[in-house]
């Protein structure tokens, strides 16, 4: 067992938790939605962004490929080398037309094309957009979880799986910050996990809004890839 | 009685914009989050001025608006649900390990745990207790909403950036159509920016954000079978800086 402590909140008088103790053996890497729909500039939301908001398109995909994916790769390599659990998630529906979502729900509308001005945010399993980008190596021992909700806890059995794996800490990276990553970080924190939100391995459409997200996170802490890798190296040095 | 309400304007810079949200009043409930005595007099230390501002905002804005929502739903016999936040066991042993270290809550049944008299539950209204921020994590809210055949939630309560945000994020993520009533929520006198951010992010990604007056006008219009075709002027601050 390799235990370390990291600082948490210090500025907020309402909170008395000054530091977290992490058992590094109980850590898993969660790679959320590194899919073509959200990472390929020419697929998924890419073409609509390019047409309607070219500057957003350029900045978003530039950062995805120069920073977010390379950092996710570094984390993935480290977790693979250490033999720590790796979980990939994919966002999308099992059925075409979002039939696995309630008929009356806004979520169904977001899939079915009922709203013509919207870019679909969910693609069905089996489509090219739904597939993971090939830059991140999925090993045979990695878990790949599919779900139609932003929070991984709302429509998969991840919580039960993590209990069985004895995982208490989640190193979280992924696509479209205020959607799946933030919702999942909050949901994981609420279930007692220590979440390291890897700020330079999460993509975001707007940097100003993203900085606010990092400041306002609850039950999780923002950390850089380097800081997380340093923590993991502590474990390597001990074991 | 079904109808649509305006949600996100077509001019939104968010690529996943949905212009309208469908509401079926037969399947709509009001959810009032954590309007407890402890929210007026929190355990945390507050400067007297801050406490006064807080009490004023709660008494003069929050509670009157929640009362308007309660009256609208109760007057039509529509479901009203309440949540209360706290813990069940001594020293909060039933809370998760980090929450246990934050001394902000009280035990179920203690006087500050009670709902405020002004907005207390009536007999026949469901009251769910939770030891978490989000009501879908620490209470069987989803179970009851499913049994009540609820599709749309009108949500008010405290604290905006915490229990309200966690609950409405999960509600929308689970598929519920959510109207978050901005001036029937209260956040924190020291974390105003977090409340602002909560409404902005929620409004663009997850559900509709409305004032009490607009929400009730729109629900009343649906009840009367009127069409709501005009979108309110609304700007999306997000992405504004990065669009060429």
Tab-separated table of C-alpha atoms in Angstrom:
chain	number	residue	atom	x	y	z
A	1	UNK	CA	0.000	0.000	0.000
A	2	UNK	CA	1.446	3.344	-1.037
A	3	UNK	CA	-0.124	6.281	0.709
A	4	UNK	CA	0.411	9.921	-0.122
A	5	UNK	CA	-1.422	13.078	0.869
A	6	UNK	CA	-2.261	15.914	-1.471
A	7	UNK	CA	-3.629	19.346	-0.555
A	8	UNK	CA	-7.260	20.054	-1.270
A	9	UNK	CA	-9.229	23.120	-0.185
A	10	UNK	CA	-7.550	25.836	1.833
A	11	UNK	CA	-9.354	29.038	0.996
A	12	UNK	CA	-12.922	28.162	1.848
A	13	UNK	CA	-13.864	28.519	5.489
A	14	UNK	CA	-16.942	26.366	4.984
A	15	UNK	CA	-14.787	23.365	4.262
A	16	UNK	CA	-12.450	21.793	6.735
A	17	UNK	CA	-10.837	19.202	4.459
A	18	UNK	CA	-7.303	20.433	4.012
A	19	UNK	CA	-5.796	17.381	2.390
A	20	UNK	CA	-6.665	14.064	0.866
A	21	UNK	CA	-4.928	10.826	1.621
A	22	UNK	CA	-4.634	8.680	-1.466
A	23	UNK	CA	-3.812	5.013	-1.615
A	24	UNK	CA	-2.096	4.878	-4.970
A	25	UNK	CA	-2.762	1.144	-5.348
A	26	UNK	CA	-6.453	2.032	-5.428
A	27	UNK	CA	-6.180	4.291	-8.484
A	28	UNK	CA	-7.730	3.842	-11.909
A	29	UNK	CA	-7.510	5.889	-15.092
A	30	UNK	CA	-10.817	6.952	-16.608
A	31	UNK	CA	-10.558	8.040	-20.256
A	32	UNK	CA	-13.887	9.529	-21.234
A	33	UNK	CA	-15.214	9.652	-24.772
A	34	UNK	CA	-12.048	9.917	-26.840
A	35	UNK	CA	-14.278	9.260	-29.817
A	36	UNK	CA	-14.205	10.415	-33.417
A	37	UNK	CA	-17.425	12.400	-32.814
A	38	UNK	CA	-15.674	14.745	-30.394
A	39	UNK	CA	-11.999	14.551	-31.432
A	40	UNK	CA	-11.911	14.369	-35.242
A	41	UNK	CA	-12.096	17.882	-36.744
A	42	UNK	CA	-13.763	16.509	-39.853
A	43	UNK	CA	-16.387	14.297	-38.250
A	44	UNK	CA	-19.080	14.453	-35.576
A	45	UNK	CA	-19.473	18.000	-34.337
A	46	UNK	CA	-16.442	19.118	-36.396
A	47	UNK	CA	-18.061	20.230	-39.675
A	48	UNK	CA	-20.833	22.218	-37.943
A	49	UNK	CA	-18.302	23.941	-35.710
A	50	UNK	CA	-16.112	24.766	-38.719
A	51	UNK	CA	-19.043	26.263	-40.559
A	52	UNK	CA	-20.647	28.194	-37.736
A	53	UNK	CA	-17.745	29.007	-35.418
A	54	UNK	CA	-14.472	28.621	-37.303
A	55	UNK	CA	-12.367	30.173	-34.541
A	56	UNK	CA	-13.817	27.777	-31.967
A	57	UNK	CA	-13.178	24.889	-34.341
A	58	UNK	CA	-9.562	25.833	-34.814
A	59	UNK	CA	-8.788	26.413	-31.141
A	60	UNK	CA	-10.681	23.337	-29.935
A	61	UNK	CA	-9.102	20.753	-32.225
A	62	UNK	CA	-5.684	22.367	-32.014
A	63	UNK	CA	-5.707	21.839	-28.245
A	64	UNK	CA	-7.227	18.361	-28.516
A	65	UNK	CA	-4.360	17.154	-30.691
A	66	UNK	CA	-1.476	19.190	-29.263
A	67	UNK	CA	-2.304	18.775	-25.574
A	68	UNK	CA	-5.295	16.668	-24.572
A	69	UNK	CA	-4.637	13.481	-26.546
A	70	UNK	CA	-0.839	13.517	-25.948
A	71	UNK	CA	-1.382	13.910	-22.198
A	72	UNK	CA	-4.007	11.170	-22.163
A	73	UNK	CA	-1.480	8.963	-23.946
A	74	UNK	CA	1.182	9.673	-21.320
A	75	UNK	CA	-1.226	8.759	-18.551
A	76	UNK	CA	-2.372	5.669	-20.394
A	77	UNK	CA	1.208	4.470	-20.903
A	78	UNK	CA	1.999	5.020	-17.242
A	79	UNK	CA	-1.118	3.204	-15.981
A	80	UNK	CA	-0.487	0.329	-18.388
A	81	UNK	CA	3.136	0.066	-17.240
A	82	UNK	CA	2.061	0.091	-13.610
A	83	UNK	CA	-0.644	-2.490	-14.171
A	84	UNK	CA	-3.272	-0.156	-12.726
A	85	UNK	CA	-6.869	-0.365	-14.017
A	86	UNK	CA	-7.758	1.590	-17.161
A	87	UNK	CA	-11.346	2.324	-18.109
A	88	UNK	CA	-12.358	3.783	-21.467
A	89	UNK	CA	-15.861	5.135	-21.875
A	90	UNK	CA	-17.821	5.775	-25.027
A	91	UNK	CA	-20.805	8.091	-25.180
A	92	UNK	CA	-23.646	7.051	-27.461
A	93	UNK	CA	-26.809	5.032	-27.780
A	94	UNK	CA	-27.239	1.306	-28.158
A	95	UNK	CA	-30.200	1.761	-30.512
A	96	UNK	CA	-30.572	3.985	-33.562
A	97	UNK	CA	-32.719	7.093	-33.144
A	98	UNK	CA	-31.985	7.045	-29.419
A	99	UNK	CA	-34.730	4.508	-28.801
A	100	UNK	CA	-32.991	3.464	-25.588
A	101	UNK	CA	-33.738	6.942	-24.206
A	102	UNK	CA	-37.220	7.984	-23.023
A	103	UNK	CA	-39.447	9.071	-25.918
A	104	UNK	CA	-40.466	12.246	-24.096
A	105	UNK	CA	-36.946	13.242	-23.090
A	106	UNK	CA	-34.826	16.094	-24.405
A	107	UNK	CA	-32.103	13.478	-24.723
A	108	UNK	CA	-34.051	11.709	-27.444
A	109	UNK	CA	-34.527	15.027	-29.248
A	110	UNK	CA	-30.776	15.542	-29.196
A	111	UNK	CA	-30.267	12.269	-31.054
A	112	UNK	CA	-33.153	12.006	-33.434
A	113	UNK	CA	-32.588	15.194	-35.385
A	114	UNK	CA	-35.948	16.565	-34.241
A	115	UNK	CA	-34.169	19.866	-33.727
A	116	UNK	CA	-32.616	20.830	-37.004
A	117	UNK	CA	-30.228	23.454	-35.676
A	118	UNK	CA	-28.580	21.043	-33.271
A	119	UNK	CA	-25.530	18.951	-33.974
A	120	UNK	CA	-26.209	15.403	-32.723
A	121	UNK	CA	-24.452	14.910	-29.402
A	122	UNK	CA	-24.952	11.137	-29.317
A	123	UNK	CA	-24.190	8.597	-32.040
A	124	UNK	CA	-25.247	4.957	-32.060
A	125	UNK	CA	-22.786	2.150	-31.418
A	126	UNK	CA	-21.368	0.889	-34.690
A	127	UNK	CA	-21.196	4.244	-36.431
A	128	UNK	CA	-17.818	5.695	-37.340
A	129	UNK	CA	-18.417	8.722	-35.081
A	130	UNK	CA	-18.978	6.463	-32.083
A	131	UNK	CA	-15.615	4.709	-32.426
A	132	UNK	CA	-12.630	5.558	-30.235
A	133	UNK	CA	-9.766	7.387	-31.906
A	134	UNK	CA	-6.988	4.934	-32.631
A	135	UNK	CA	-4.253	7.042	-31.017
A	136	UNK	CA	-4.968	5.585	-27.583
A	137	UNK	CA	-4.073	1.889	-27.315
A	138	UNK	CA	-6.824	-0.173	-25.775
A	139	UNK	CA	-5.229	-3.192	-24.087
A	140	UNK	CA	-6.978	-6.476	-23.682
A	141	UNK	CA	-7.220	-5.952	-19.908
A	142	UNK	CA	-8.801	-2.484	-20.219
A	143	UNK	CA	-12.477	-1.983	-19.611
A	144	UNK	CA	-14.538	-0.244	-22.325
A	145	UNK	CA	-17.918	0.985	-21.120
A	146	UNK	CA	-20.741	2.287	-23.294
A	147	UNK	CA	-23.503	4.530	-22.034
A	148	UNK	CA	-25.939	7.193	-23.266
A	149	UNK	CA	-25.646	9.475	-20.204
A	150	UNK	CA	-22.975	12.052	-19.434
A	151	UNK	CA	-22.340	10.689	-15.948
A	152	UNK	CA	-20.803	7.251	-16.203
A	153	UNK	CA	-22.636	6.329	-12.986
A	154	UNK	CA	-26.119	6.978	-14.389
A	155	UNK	CA	-26.165	4.164	-16.927
A	156	UNK	CA	-23.319	1.710	-16.310
A	157	UNK	CA	-22.346	-0.586	-13.446
A	158	UNK	CA	-19.016	1.196	-13.013
A	159	UNK	CA	-19.569	1.843	-9.302
A	160	UNK	CA	-19.982	-1.860	-8.618
A	161	UNK	CA	-16.972	-2.682	-10.804
A	162	UNK	CA	-14.779	-0.144	-9.020
A	163	UNK	CA	-15.812	-1.553	-5.648
A	164	UNK	CA	-14.781	-5.002	-6.827
A	165	UNK	CA	-11.481	-3.654	-8.159
A	166	UNK	CA	-10.914	-1.857	-4.849
A	167	UNK	CA	-10.557	1.451	-6.660
A	168	UNK	CA	-11.010	4.597	-4.562
A	169	UNK	CA	-9.194	7.180	-6.710
A	170	UNK	CA	-10.099	8.143	-10.247
A	171	UNK	CA	-7.738	9.950	-12.582
A	172	UNK	CA	-10.188	11.509	-15.010
A	173	UNK	CA	-9.605	12.865	-18.507
A	174	UNK	CA	-11.944	13.230	-21.438
A	175	UNK	CA	-13.819	15.240	-23.995
A	176	UNK	CA	-16.075	18.300	-23.612
A	177	UNK	CA	-15.363	19.421	-20.087
A	178	UNK	CA	-18.667	20.655	-18.695
A	179	UNK	CA	-20.543	17.652	-20.042
A	180	UNK	CA	-19.283	14.162	-19.265
A	181	UNK	CA	-16.046	14.973	-17.380
A	182	UNK	CA	-17.540	17.474	-14.936
A	183	UNK	CA	-20.770	15.540	-14.427
A	184	UNK	CA	-18.832	12.326	-13.814
A	185	UNK	CA	-16.289	14.010	-11.529
A	186	UNK	CA	-19.102	15.380	-9.377
A	187	UNK	CA	-20.934	12.055	-9.390
A	188	UNK	CA	-17.760	10.152	-8.461
A	189	UNK	CA	-16.934	12.573	-5.654
A	190	UNK	CA	-20.457	12.118	-4.313
A	191	UNK	CA	-19.808	8.389	-4.102
A	192	UNK	CA	-16.665	8.909	-2.037
A	193	UNK	CA	-14.034	8.584	-4.766
A	194	UNK	CA	-11.081	10.946	-4.814
A	195	UNK	CA	-11.120	12.418	-8.282
A	196	UNK	CA	-8.027	13.902	-9.869
A	197	UNK	CA	-9.438	15.954	-12.732
A	198	UNK	CA	-6.555	16.131	-15.199
A	199	UNK	CA	-6.918	19.697	-16.385
A	200	UNK	CA	-4.567	19.443	-19.375
A	201	UNK	CA	-6.106	16.169	-20.551
A	202	UNK	CA	-9.702	17.411	-20.810
A	203	UNK	CA	-11.015	19.172	-23.924
A	204	UNK	CA	-13.211	22.271	-23.735
A	205	UNK	CA	-14.962	24.485	-26.245
A	206	UNK	CA	-14.319	27.690	-24.326
A	207	UNK	CA	-11.243	28.291	-22.221
A	208	UNK	CA	-12.775	31.045	-20.059
A	209	UNK	CA	-15.641	28.788	-19.091
A	210	UNK	CA	-13.194	25.932	-18.557
A	211	UNK	CA	-11.118	27.944	-16.094
A	212	UNK	CA	-14.330	28.643	-14.133
A	213	UNK	CA	-15.057	24.921	-14.128
A	214	UNK	CA	-11.654	24.139	-12.633
A	215	UNK	CA	-12.257	26.717	-9.901
A	216	UNK	CA	-15.793	25.513	-9.139
A	217	UNK	CA	-15.232	21.737	-9.089
A	218	UNK	CA	-16.742	19.972	-6.099
A	219	UNK	CA	-15.489	16.785	-4.451
A	220	UNK	CA	-12.564	16.589	-6.862
A	221	UNK	CA	-9.276	18.385	-7.453
A	222	UNK	CA	-7.748	19.684	-10.683
A	223	UNK	CA	-4.226	18.425	-11.362
A	224	UNK	CA	-1.905	18.531	-14.360
A	225	UNK	CA	-0.713	15.408	-16.165
A	226	UNK	CA	2.807	16.010	-14.794
A	227	UNK	CA	1.495	16.186	-11.229
A	228	UNK	CA	-0.455	12.954	-11.656
A	229	UNK	CA	2.530	11.191	-13.222
A	230	UNK	CA	4.701	12.350	-10.303
A	231	UNK	CA	2.215	10.764	-7.896
A	232	UNK	CA	2.192	7.522	-9.857
A	233	UNK	CA	6.016	7.523	-9.860
A	234	UNK	CA	5.943	7.616	-6.056
A	235	UNK	CA	4.214	4.281	-6.245
A	236	UNK	CA	6.700	2.984	-8.799
A	237	UNK	CA	9.617	3.942	-6.546
A	238	UNK	CA	8.113	2.105	-3.595
A	239	UNK	CA	6.885	-1.066	-5.252
B	1	UNK	CA	-51.940	19.103	-21.719
B	2	UNK	CA	-48.820	19.152	-23.775
B	3	UNK	CA	-46.846	22.013	-25.178
B	4	UNK	CA	-43.411	23.317	-25.840
B	5	UNK	CA	-41.494	26.043	-24.099
B	6	UNK	CA	-38.568	27.955	-25.536
B	7	UNK	CA	-35.230	26.636	-24.367
B	8	UNK	CA	-32.047	27.670	-26.123
B	9	UNK	CA	-32.104	30.352	-28.830
B	10	UNK	CA	-31.221	29.245	-32.348
B	11	UNK	CA	-28.431	31.797	-32.312
B	12	UNK	CA	-26.713	30.054	-29.419
B	13	UNK	CA	-23.061	29.416	-29.980
B	14	UNK	CA	-23.356	25.991	-28.393
B	15	UNK	CA	-23.387	23.392	-31.189
B	16	UNK	CA	-25.832	21.076	-29.428
B	17	UNK	CA	-28.574	23.702	-29.022
B	18	UNK	CA	-32.157	22.519	-28.648
B	19	UNK	CA	-34.592	25.332	-29.350
B	20	UNK	CA	-37.568	23.987	-27.455
B	21	UNK	CA	-38.415	21.622	-24.659
B	22	UNK	CA	-41.584	19.562	-24.615
B	23	UNK	CA	-43.679	19.642	-21.476
B	24	UNK	CA	-46.599	17.406	-20.571
B	25	UNK	CA	-48.343	18.854	-17.531
B	26	UNK	CA	-49.850	15.460	-16.697
B	27	UNK	CA	-46.294	14.284	-16.042
B	28	UNK	CA	-44.786	17.322	-14.349
B	29	UNK	CA	-43.739	17.695	-10.715
B	30	UNK	CA	-42.231	20.371	-8.489
B	31	UNK	CA	-39.052	19.472	-6.626
B	32	UNK	CA	-38.022	21.683	-3.695
B	33	UNK	CA	-34.477	21.012	-2.554
B	34	UNK	CA	-33.239	21.323	1.029
B	35	UNK	CA	-35.297	24.324	2.143
B	36	UNK	CA	-34.418	23.647	5.752
B	37	UNK	CA	-33.976	25.746	8.864
B	38	UNK	CA	-30.237	25.140	8.664
B	39	UNK	CA	-30.087	26.919	5.312
B	40	UNK	CA	-31.071	30.216	6.934
B	41	UNK	CA	-28.725	29.755	9.848
B	42	UNK	CA	-25.846	27.634	8.584
B	43	UNK	CA	-23.316	26.089	10.937
B	44	UNK	CA	-20.476	27.859	9.166
B	45	UNK	CA	-19.215	31.193	10.448
B	46	UNK	CA	-20.538	34.171	8.518
B	47	UNK	CA	-19.833	37.861	9.010
B	48	UNK	CA	-22.942	39.594	10.413
B	49	UNK	CA	-23.329	41.604	7.192
B	50	UNK	CA	-23.126	38.487	5.040
B	51	UNK	CA	-25.607	36.711	7.262
B	52	UNK	CA	-27.993	39.648	6.943
B	53	UNK	CA	-27.686	39.692	3.140
B	54	UNK	CA	-28.280	35.976	3.089
B	55	UNK	CA	-31.325	36.116	5.342
B	56	UNK	CA	-32.774	38.942	3.263
B	57	UNK	CA	-32.279	37.059	-0.012
B	58	UNK	CA	-33.873	33.957	1.458
B	59	UNK	CA	-36.829	35.715	3.081
B	60	UNK	CA	-37.545	38.349	0.464
B	61	UNK	CA	-36.763	36.570	-2.799
B	62	UNK	CA	-36.286	32.826	-2.437
B	63	UNK	CA	-39.172	31.908	-0.149
B	64	UNK	CA	-41.859	34.087	-1.816
B	65	UNK	CA	-40.943	32.593	-5.192
B	66	UNK	CA	-40.956	29.034	-3.852
B	67	UNK	CA	-44.354	29.782	-2.306
B	68	UNK	CA	-45.660	30.903	-5.725
B	69	UNK	CA	-44.439	27.662	-7.272
B	70	UNK	CA	-45.917	25.588	-4.449
B	71	UNK	CA	-49.264	27.369	-4.785
B	72	UNK	CA	-49.365	26.771	-8.557
B	73	UNK	CA	-48.645	23.048	-8.258
B	74	UNK	CA	-50.777	22.475	-5.165
B	75	UNK	CA	-53.675	24.400	-6.690
B	76	UNK	CA	-53.735	21.899	-9.546
B	77	UNK	CA	-53.169	18.793	-7.470
B	78	UNK	CA	-49.826	18.229	-9.189
B	79	UNK	CA	-47.053	16.325	-7.405
B	80	UNK	CA	-44.741	18.209	-5.064
B	81	UNK	CA	-41.615	16.549	-3.674
B	82	UNK	CA	-39.181	17.876	-1.083
B	83	UNK	CA	-35.683	16.842	-0.124
B	84	UNK	CA	-33.739	17.432	3.082
B	85	UNK	CA	-29.984	17.117	3.470
B	86	UNK	CA	-28.203	15.814	6.546
B	87	UNK	CA	-27.006	12.521	7.928
B	88	UNK	CA	-28.606	9.526	9.627
B	89	UNK	CA	-25.934	8.234	12.003
B	90	UNK	CA	-23.954	9.924	14.807
B	91	UNK	CA	-20.923	11.844	13.511
B	92	UNK	CA	-22.319	11.460	10.004
B	93	UNK	CA	-20.905	7.961	9.635
B	94	UNK	CA	-23.304	7.238	6.770
B	95	UNK	CA	-21.796	9.998	4.628
B	96	UNK	CA	-18.907	9.409	2.253
B	97	UNK	CA	-15.465	9.905	3.700
B	98	UNK	CA	-14.778	13.427	2.435
B	99	UNK	CA	-18.229	14.732	3.200
B	100	UNK	CA	-17.834	13.435	6.755
B	101	UNK	CA	-14.908	15.822	7.201
B	102	UNK	CA	-16.941	18.895	6.250
B	103	UNK	CA	-18.928	19.944	9.276
B	104	UNK	CA	-21.839	21.679	7.562
B	105	UNK	CA	-24.847	19.472	8.147
B	106	UNK	CA	-27.000	18.196	10.998
B	107	UNK	CA	-28.507	14.857	11.849
B	108	UNK	CA	-31.930	13.772	10.598
B	109	UNK	CA	-34.542	14.873	13.097
B	110	UNK	CA	-32.575	17.658	14.779
B	111	UNK	CA	-34.451	21.000	14.870
B	112	UNK	CA	-32.337	22.710	12.114
B	113	UNK	CA	-32.992	19.706	9.846
B	114	UNK	CA	-36.678	20.637	9.547
B	115	UNK	CA	-38.123	22.295	6.461
B	116	UNK	CA	-38.767	26.009	6.872
B	117	UNK	CA	-42.321	26.704	8.029
B	118	UNK	CA	-42.983	28.987	5.049
B	119	UNK	CA	-42.419	26.169	2.558
B	120	UNK	CA	-43.029	23.081	4.685
B	121	UNK	CA	-44.410	19.923	3.113
B	122	UNK	CA	-48.138	19.296	3.312
B	123	UNK	CA	-49.578	15.879	4.104
B	124	UNK	CA	-49.461	13.781	0.944
B	125	UNK	CA	-46.229	15.288	-0.337
B	126	UNK	CA	-43.139	13.121	-0.553
B	127	UNK	CA	-40.189	14.192	1.601
B	128	UNK	CA	-36.883	12.441	0.913
B	129	UNK	CA	-33.835	12.651	3.158
B	130	UNK	CA	-30.340	12.391	1.715
B	131	UNK	CA	-26.777	12.309	2.970
B	132	UNK	CA	-25.361	13.574	-0.326
B	133	UNK	CA	-25.522	16.727	-2.422
B	134	UNK	CA	-27.435	15.178	-5.305
B	135	UNK	CA	-30.846	13.709	-4.567
B	136	UNK	CA	-30.376	10.907	-7.102
B	137	UNK	CA	-27.300	9.611	-5.279
B	138	UNK	CA	-28.404	9.593	-1.655
B	139	UNK	CA	-32.181	9.166	-1.895
B	140	UNK	CA	-34.643	7.036	-3.879
B	141	UNK	CA	-35.877	10.076	-5.828
B	142	UNK	CA	-35.634	8.347	-9.205
B	143	UNK	CA	-37.739	5.442	-7.915
B	144	UNK	CA	-40.547	7.774	-6.816
B	145	UNK	CA	-40.436	9.899	-9.959
B	146	UNK	CA	-40.678	6.755	-12.041
B	147	UNK	CA	-43.648	5.536	-10.014
B	148	UNK	CA	-45.333	8.930	-10.340
B	149	UNK	CA	-44.736	8.790	-14.101
B	150	UNK	CA	-42.874	12.090	-14.044
B	151	UNK	CA	-41.134	13.390	-17.168
B	152	UNK	CA	-40.622	17.034	-16.319
B	153	UNK	CA	-39.241	18.520	-13.117
B	154	UNK	CA	-39.584	22.135	-12.067
B	155	UNK	CA	-36.784	22.630	-9.563
B	156	UNK	CA	-36.164	25.178	-6.813
B	157	UNK	CA	-34.206	25.264	-3.565
B	158	UNK	CA	-30.742	25.565	-2.092
B	159	UNK	CA	-27.815	25.620	-2.547
B	160	UNK	CA	-27.657	26.491	-6.223
B	161	UNK	CA	-24.059	25.491	-6.881
B	162	UNK	CA	-24.155	22.428	-4.647
B	163	UNK	CA	-27.245	20.301	-3.915
B	164	UNK	CA	-29.356	21.959	-6.603
B	165	UNK	CA	-26.653	21.645	-9.275
B	166	UNK	CA	-25.845	18.024	-8.461
B	167	UNK	CA	-29.530	17.092	-8.480
B	168	UNK	CA	-30.500	18.822	-11.721
B	169	UNK	CA	-27.429	17.568	-13.587
B	170	UNK	CA	-28.385	14.007	-12.721
B	171	UNK	CA	-32.069	14.641	-13.432
B	172	UNK	CA	-31.338	15.920	-16.933
B	173	UNK	CA	-28.724	13.246	-17.521
B	174	UNK	CA	-31.263	10.570	-16.611
B	175	UNK	CA	-33.598	12.038	-19.224
B	176	UNK	CA	-35.932	14.261	-17.225
B	177	UNK	CA	-36.863	17.563	-18.841
B	178	UNK	CA	-35.863	20.131	-16.234
B	179	UNK	CA	-36.901	23.731	-15.663
B	180	UNK	CA	-34.530	25.226	-13.111
B	181	UNK	CA	-36.163	28.272	-11.533
B	182	UNK	CA	-33.412	30.801	-11.084
B	183	UNK	CA	-35.003	33.207	-8.590
B	184	UNK	CA	-36.470	30.333	-6.566
B	185	UNK	CA	-32.958	29.072	-5.842
B	186	UNK	CA	-30.330	30.477	-3.545
B	187	UNK	CA	-26.624	29.766	-3.637
B	188	UNK	CA	-24.248	31.447	-1.326
B	189	UNK	CA	-23.520	35.010	-0.388
B	190	UNK	CA	-19.813	34.284	-0.757
B	191	UNK	CA	-19.924	32.172	-3.919
B	192	UNK	CA	-22.139	34.196	-6.233
B	193	UNK	CA	-19.980	33.366	-9.264
B	194	UNK	CA	-20.592	29.666	-8.682
B	195	UNK	CA	-24.351	30.198	-8.843
B	196	UNK	CA	-24.028	32.231	-12.022
B	197	UNK	CA	-21.909	29.503	-13.573
B	198	UNK	CA	-24.378	26.816	-12.468
B	199	UNK	CA	-27.255	28.519	-14.302
B	200	UNK	CA	-25.151	29.176	-17.413
B	201	UNK	CA	-23.793	25.670	-17.769
B	202	UNK	CA	-27.110	24.083	-16.908
B	203	UNK	CA	-29.017	26.273	-19.358
B	204	UNK	CA	-26.733	25.488	-22.240
B	205	UNK	CA	-26.113	21.773	-21.743
B	206	UNK	CA	-28.822	20.256	-19.595
B	207	UNK	CA	-32.130	22.069	-19.246
B	208	UNK	CA	-34.091	25.309	-19.205
B	209	UNK	CA	-33.377	28.114	-16.739
B	210	UNK	CA	-36.324	30.444	-16.105
B	211	UNK	CA	-37.505	33.008	-13.589
B	212	UNK	CA	-40.518	32.101	-11.447
B	213	UNK	CA	-42.748	34.473	-13.411
B	214	UNK	CA	-41.675	33.186	-16.826
B	215	UNK	CA	-41.846	29.543	-15.749
B	216	UNK	CA	-45.364	29.934	-14.348
B	217	UNK	CA	-46.522	31.991	-17.346
B	218	UNK	CA	-45.268	29.311	-19.716
B	219	UNK	CA	-46.788	26.451	-17.747
B	220	UNK	CA	-50.070	28.365	-17.551
B	221	UNK	CA	-49.967	28.947	-21.307
B	222	UNK	CA	-49.518	25.213	-21.896
B	223	UNK	CA	-52.435	24.559	-19.551
B	224	UNK	CA	-54.580	26.909	-21.650
B	225	UNK	CA	-53.423	25.339	-24.887
B	226	UNK	CA	-51.677	28.515	-26.048
B	227	UNK	CA	-48.705	28.406	-28.381
B	228	UNK	CA	-45.422	29.801	-27.146
B	229	UNK	CA	-43.671	30.734	-30.296
B	230	UNK	CA	-41.542	33.736	-29.502
B	231	UNK	CA	-38.134	33.095	-28.054
B	232	UNK	CA	-36.987	35.454	-25.340
B	233	UNK	CA	-33.942	37.559	-26.077
B	234	UNK	CA	-31.101	35.623	-24.599
B	235	UNK	CA	-27.392	35.791	-25.093
B	236	UNK	CA	-24.947	33.025	-24.556
B	237	UNK	CA	-21.908	34.428	-22.824
B	238	UNK	CA	-20.089	31.168	-23.273
B	239	UNK	CA	-17.841	30.906	-26.291
B	240	UNK	CA	-18.388	34.610	-26.907
B	241	UNK	CA	-14.714	35.418	-26.588
B	242	UNK	CA	-13.499	32.766	-28.933
B	243	UNK	CA	-15.827	33.253	-31.876
B	244	UNK	CA	-14.300	35.127	-34.771
